[in-house]
mmCIF file of C-alpha atoms in Angstrom:
data_model
loop_
_atom_site.group_PDB
_atom_site.id
_atom_site.type_symbol
_atom_site.label_atom_id
_atom_site.label_comp_id
_atom_site.label_asym_id
_atom_site.label_seq_id
_atom_site.Cartn_x
_atom_site.Cartn_y
_atom_site.Cartn_z
ATOM 1 C CA UNK A 1 12.428 4.026 -16.152
ATOM 2 C CA UNK A 2 11.347 4.667 -12.573
ATOM 3 C CA UNK A 3 8.908 2.547 -10.545
ATOM 4 C CA UNK A 4 6.349 5.341 -10.991
ATOM 5 C CA UNK A 5 6.814 5.231 -14.777
ATOM 6 C CA UNK A 6 6.260 1.467 -14.554
ATOM 7 C CA UNK A 7 2.794 1.820 -13.035
ATOM 8 C CA UNK A 8 1.427 4.555 -15.271
ATOM 9 C CA UNK A 9 -2.004 3.550 -16.436
ATOM 10 C CA UNK A 10 -2.906 1.765 -13.211
ATOM 11 C CA UNK A 11 -5.917 3.363 -11.477
ATOM 12 C CA UNK A 12 -4.733 5.951 -8.921
ATOM 13 C CA UNK A 13 -1.043 5.424 -9.739
ATOM 14 C CA UNK A 14 0.873 7.515 -7.228
ATOM 15 C CA UNK A 15 4.284 7.922 -5.639
ATOM 16 C CA UNK A 16 3.551 9.144 -2.094
ATOM 17 C CA UNK A 17 7.134 8.557 -0.899
ATOM 18 C CA UNK A 18 10.473 8.325 -2.709
ATOM 19 C CA UNK A 19 10.637 4.527 -2.328
ATOM 20 C CA UNK A 20 6.912 3.727 -2.477
ATOM 21 C CA UNK A 21 4.561 3.629 -5.434
ATOM 22 C CA UNK A 22 0.904 2.773 -5.009
ATOM 23 C CA UNK A 23 -2.179 2.143 -7.059
ATOM 24 C CA UNK A 24 -4.848 -0.243 -8.118
ATOM 25 C CA UNK A 25 -4.512 -3.724 -9.574
ATOM 26 C CA UNK A 26 -1.520 -4.061 -11.907
ATOM 27 C CA UNK A 27 -1.370 -6.256 -14.979
ATOM 28 C CA UNK A 28 1.573 -8.461 -15.983
ATOM 29 C CA UNK A 29 3.116 -5.674 -18.043
ATOM 30 C CA UNK A 30 3.150 -3.349 -15.044
ATOM 31 C CA UNK A 31 4.841 -6.011 -12.937
ATOM 32 C CA UNK A 32 7.475 -6.596 -15.614
ATOM 33 C CA UNK A 33 8.134 -2.846 -15.812
ATOM 34 C CA UNK A 34 8.326 -2.597 -12.007
ATOM 35 C CA UNK A 35 10.928 -5.352 -11.871
ATOM 36 C CA UNK A 36 12.930 -3.689 -14.649
ATOM 37 C CA UNK A 37 12.788 -0.396 -12.724
ATOM 38 C CA UNK A 38 14.343 -1.966 -9.623
ATOM 39 C CA UNK A 39 11.202 -2.604 -7.590
ATOM 40 C CA UNK A 40 11.820 -5.457 -5.140
ATOM 41 C CA UNK A 41 8.475 -6.017 -3.377
ATOM 42 C CA UNK A 42 4.782 -6.072 -4.177
ATOM 43 C CA UNK A 43 2.493 -5.634 -1.164
ATOM 44 C CA UNK A 44 -1.019 -6.697 -2.147
ATOM 45 C CA UNK A 45 -3.864 -5.591 0.140
ATOM 46 C CA UNK A 46 -6.499 -7.550 -1.811
ATOM 47 C CA UNK A 47 -7.945 -10.819 -0.596
ATOM 48 C CA UNK A 48 -6.670 -13.884 -2.475
ATOM 49 C CA UNK A 49 -10.210 -14.688 -3.666
ATOM 50 C CA UNK A 50 -10.690 -11.297 -5.376
ATOM 51 C CA UNK A 51 -10.706 -11.725 -9.163
ATOM 52 C CA UNK A 52 -7.477 -11.188 -11.088
ATOM 53 C CA UNK A 53 -6.721 -11.905 -14.719
ATOM 54 C CA UNK A 54 -3.559 -13.836 -13.822
ATOM 55 C CA UNK A 55 -1.698 -15.504 -10.938
ATOM 56 C CA UNK A 56 -0.162 -12.392 -9.406
ATOM 57 C CA UNK A 57 1.943 -14.082 -6.687
ATOM 58 C CA UNK A 58 3.542 -16.407 -9.248
ATOM 59 C CA UNK A 59 4.120 -13.569 -11.715
ATOM 60 C CA UNK A 60 5.768 -11.382 -9.071
ATOM 61 C CA UNK A 61 8.036 -14.189 -7.881
ATOM 62 C CA UNK A 62 8.982 -15.204 -11.436
ATOM 63 C CA UNK A 63 10.261 -11.648 -11.937
ATOM 64 C CA UNK A 64 12.527 -11.904 -8.896
ATOM 65 C CA UNK A 65 10.427 -9.724 -6.628
ATOM 66 C CA UNK A 66 8.950 -10.592 -3.248
ATOM 67 C CA UNK A 67 5.160 -10.901 -2.975
ATOM 68 C CA UNK A 68 3.377 -10.195 0.301
ATOM 69 C CA UNK A 69 -0.367 -10.377 0.779
ATOM 70 C CA UNK A 70 -2.110 -8.717 3.722
ATOM 71 C CA UNK A 71 -5.831 -8.657 2.894
ATOM 72 C CA UNK A 72 -7.746 -5.585 4.059
ATOM 73 C CA UNK A 73 -11.502 -5.919 4.301
ATOM 74 C CA UNK A 74 -11.826 -9.646 4.892
ATOM 75 C CA UNK A 75 -11.721 -9.269 8.674
ATOM 76 C CA UNK A 76 -11.885 -6.504 11.226
ATOM 77 C CA UNK A 77 -10.085 -3.239 10.568
ATOM 78 C CA UNK A 78 -8.058 -3.466 13.747
ATOM 79 C CA UNK A 79 -4.649 -2.538 15.108
ATOM 80 C CA UNK A 80 -3.195 -5.970 14.372
ATOM 81 C CA UNK A 81 -3.978 -5.636 10.665
ATOM 82 C CA UNK A 82 -2.480 -2.159 10.464
ATOM 83 C CA UNK A 83 0.608 -3.273 12.372
ATOM 84 C CA UNK A 84 1.232 -6.052 9.845
ATOM 85 C CA UNK A 85 1.100 -3.517 7.011
ATOM 86 C CA UNK A 86 3.217 -0.981 8.897
ATOM 87 C CA UNK A 87 5.826 -3.671 9.577
ATOM 88 C CA UNK A 88 6.270 -4.127 5.819
ATOM 89 C CA UNK A 89 6.608 -0.380 5.239
ATOM 90 C CA UNK A 90 9.094 -0.099 8.105
ATOM 91 C CA UNK A 91 11.159 -3.067 6.954
ATOM 92 C CA UNK A 92 11.537 -1.613 3.453
ATOM 93 C CA UNK A 93 12.492 2.026 4.011
ATOM 94 C CA UNK A 94 15.464 1.672 1.669
ATOM 95 C CA UNK A 95 13.743 -0.568 -0.849
ATOM 96 C CA UNK A 96 11.599 0.399 -3.813
ATOM 97 C CA UNK A 97 8.216 -1.264 -3.481
ATOM 98 C CA UNK A 98 4.687 -1.206 -4.826
ATOM 99 C CA UNK A 99 1.610 -1.388 -2.597
ATOM 100 C CA UNK A 100 -1.775 -1.939 -4.196
ATOM 101 C CA UNK A 101 -5.361 -3.016 -3.782
ATOM 102 C CA UNK A 102 -8.076 -2.916 -6.434
ATOM 103 C CA UNK A 103 -8.144 0.866 -6.800
ATOM 104 C CA UNK A 104 -6.079 2.490 -4.045
ATOM 105 C CA UNK A 105 -8.773 2.923 -1.392
ATOM 106 C CA UNK A 106 -7.384 0.356 1.059
ATOM 107 C CA UNK A 107 -3.821 1.480 0.350
ATOM 108 C CA UNK A 108 -4.755 5.043 1.321
ATOM 109 C CA UNK A 109 -6.351 4.079 4.623
ATOM 110 C CA UNK A 110 -3.399 1.948 5.658
ATOM 111 C CA UNK A 111 -0.877 4.569 4.563
ATOM 112 C CA UNK A 112 -2.154 7.326 6.889
ATOM 113 C CA UNK A 113 -0.515 6.099 10.114
ATOM 114 C CA UNK A 114 2.791 5.446 8.360
ATOM 115 C CA UNK A 115 2.837 8.974 6.973
ATOM 116 C CA UNK A 116 2.017 10.498 10.363
ATOM 117 C CA UNK A 117 3.986 8.282 12.742
ATOM 118 C CA UNK A 118 7.012 7.403 10.624
ATOM 119 C CA UNK A 119 7.299 10.180 8.062
ATOM 120 C CA UNK A 120 6.263 13.155 10.230
ATOM 121 C CA UNK A 121 3.341 14.275 8.071
ATOM 122 C CA UNK A 122 0.730 16.536 9.632
ATOM 123 C CA UNK A 123 -2.712 14.894 9.776
ATOM 124 C CA UNK A 124 -4.176 17.046 7.021
ATOM 125 C CA UNK A 125 -1.205 16.328 4.730
ATOM 126 C CA UNK A 126 -1.412 12.588 5.421
ATOM 127 C CA UNK A 127 -5.147 12.593 4.626
ATOM 128 C CA UNK A 128 -4.601 14.615 1.444
ATOM 129 C CA UNK A 129 -1.906 12.163 0.342
ATOM 130 C CA UNK A 130 -4.126 9.179 1.177
ATOM 131 C CA UNK A 131 -6.917 10.676 -0.934
ATOM 132 C CA UNK A 132 -4.474 11.241 -3.797
ATOM 133 C CA UNK A 133 -3.510 7.560 -3.487
ATOM 134 C CA UNK A 134 -7.185 6.586 -3.862
ATOM 135 C CA UNK A 135 -8.788 6.715 -0.406
ATOM 136 C CA UNK A 136 -12.552 7.254 -0.621
ATOM 137 C CA UNK A 137 -13.926 5.216 2.305
ATOM 138 C CA UNK A 138 -14.792 7.080 5.517
ATOM 139 C CA UNK A 139 -14.343 3.811 7.426
ATOM 140 C CA UNK A 140 -10.776 3.357 6.162
ATOM 141 C CA UNK A 141 -10.005 7.012 6.872
ATOM 142 C CA UNK A 142 -11.158 6.652 10.490
ATOM 143 C CA UNK A 143 -9.223 3.377 10.839
ATOM 144 C CA UNK A 144 -5.939 4.969 9.804
ATOM 145 C CA UNK A 145 -6.429 8.255 11.656
ATOM 146 C CA UNK A 146 -7.608 6.650 14.873
ATOM 147 C CA UNK A 147 -4.580 4.365 14.974
ATOM 148 C CA UNK A 148 -2.170 7.245 14.278
ATOM 149 C CA UNK A 149 -3.757 9.435 16.950
ATOM 150 C CA UNK A 150 -3.672 6.735 19.621
ATOM 151 C CA UNK A 151 -0.136 5.586 18.828
ATOM 152 C CA UNK A 152 1.106 9.163 18.515
ATOM 153 C CA UNK A 153 0.042 9.817 22.107
ATOM 154 C CA UNK A 154 1.971 6.825 23.483
#
């Protein structure tokens, strides 16, 4: 079983990169399957107060994976927030990991600059991938693209 197989059934389940799978909120069964498939990290972009049917951080840790939470949408969509997310992506280039929010929208917006700046995607390909991941928000699209454009010029 691959990490992508493990998340089938999650809204907007996607594998945008060889080591990264993305999607909406997983259930305990998805987390168990991810751990069995060799996934080592869960990056949660939801705020801790958003409703979940179980204690996700505890479930992830009990399965031997690392849990990181960087909430998107509870504060300003600024460079500092994106840089925290990008730092996780950059620190785990050789590690299988799962990044999620409720449905993939926030994951898609935050993924754009990584695809452009670190993976060499053209803008249109990065946006298409982000939409496949679940991006629907114009605000999140602008956030990711603006950051990538400014940082790409530096």
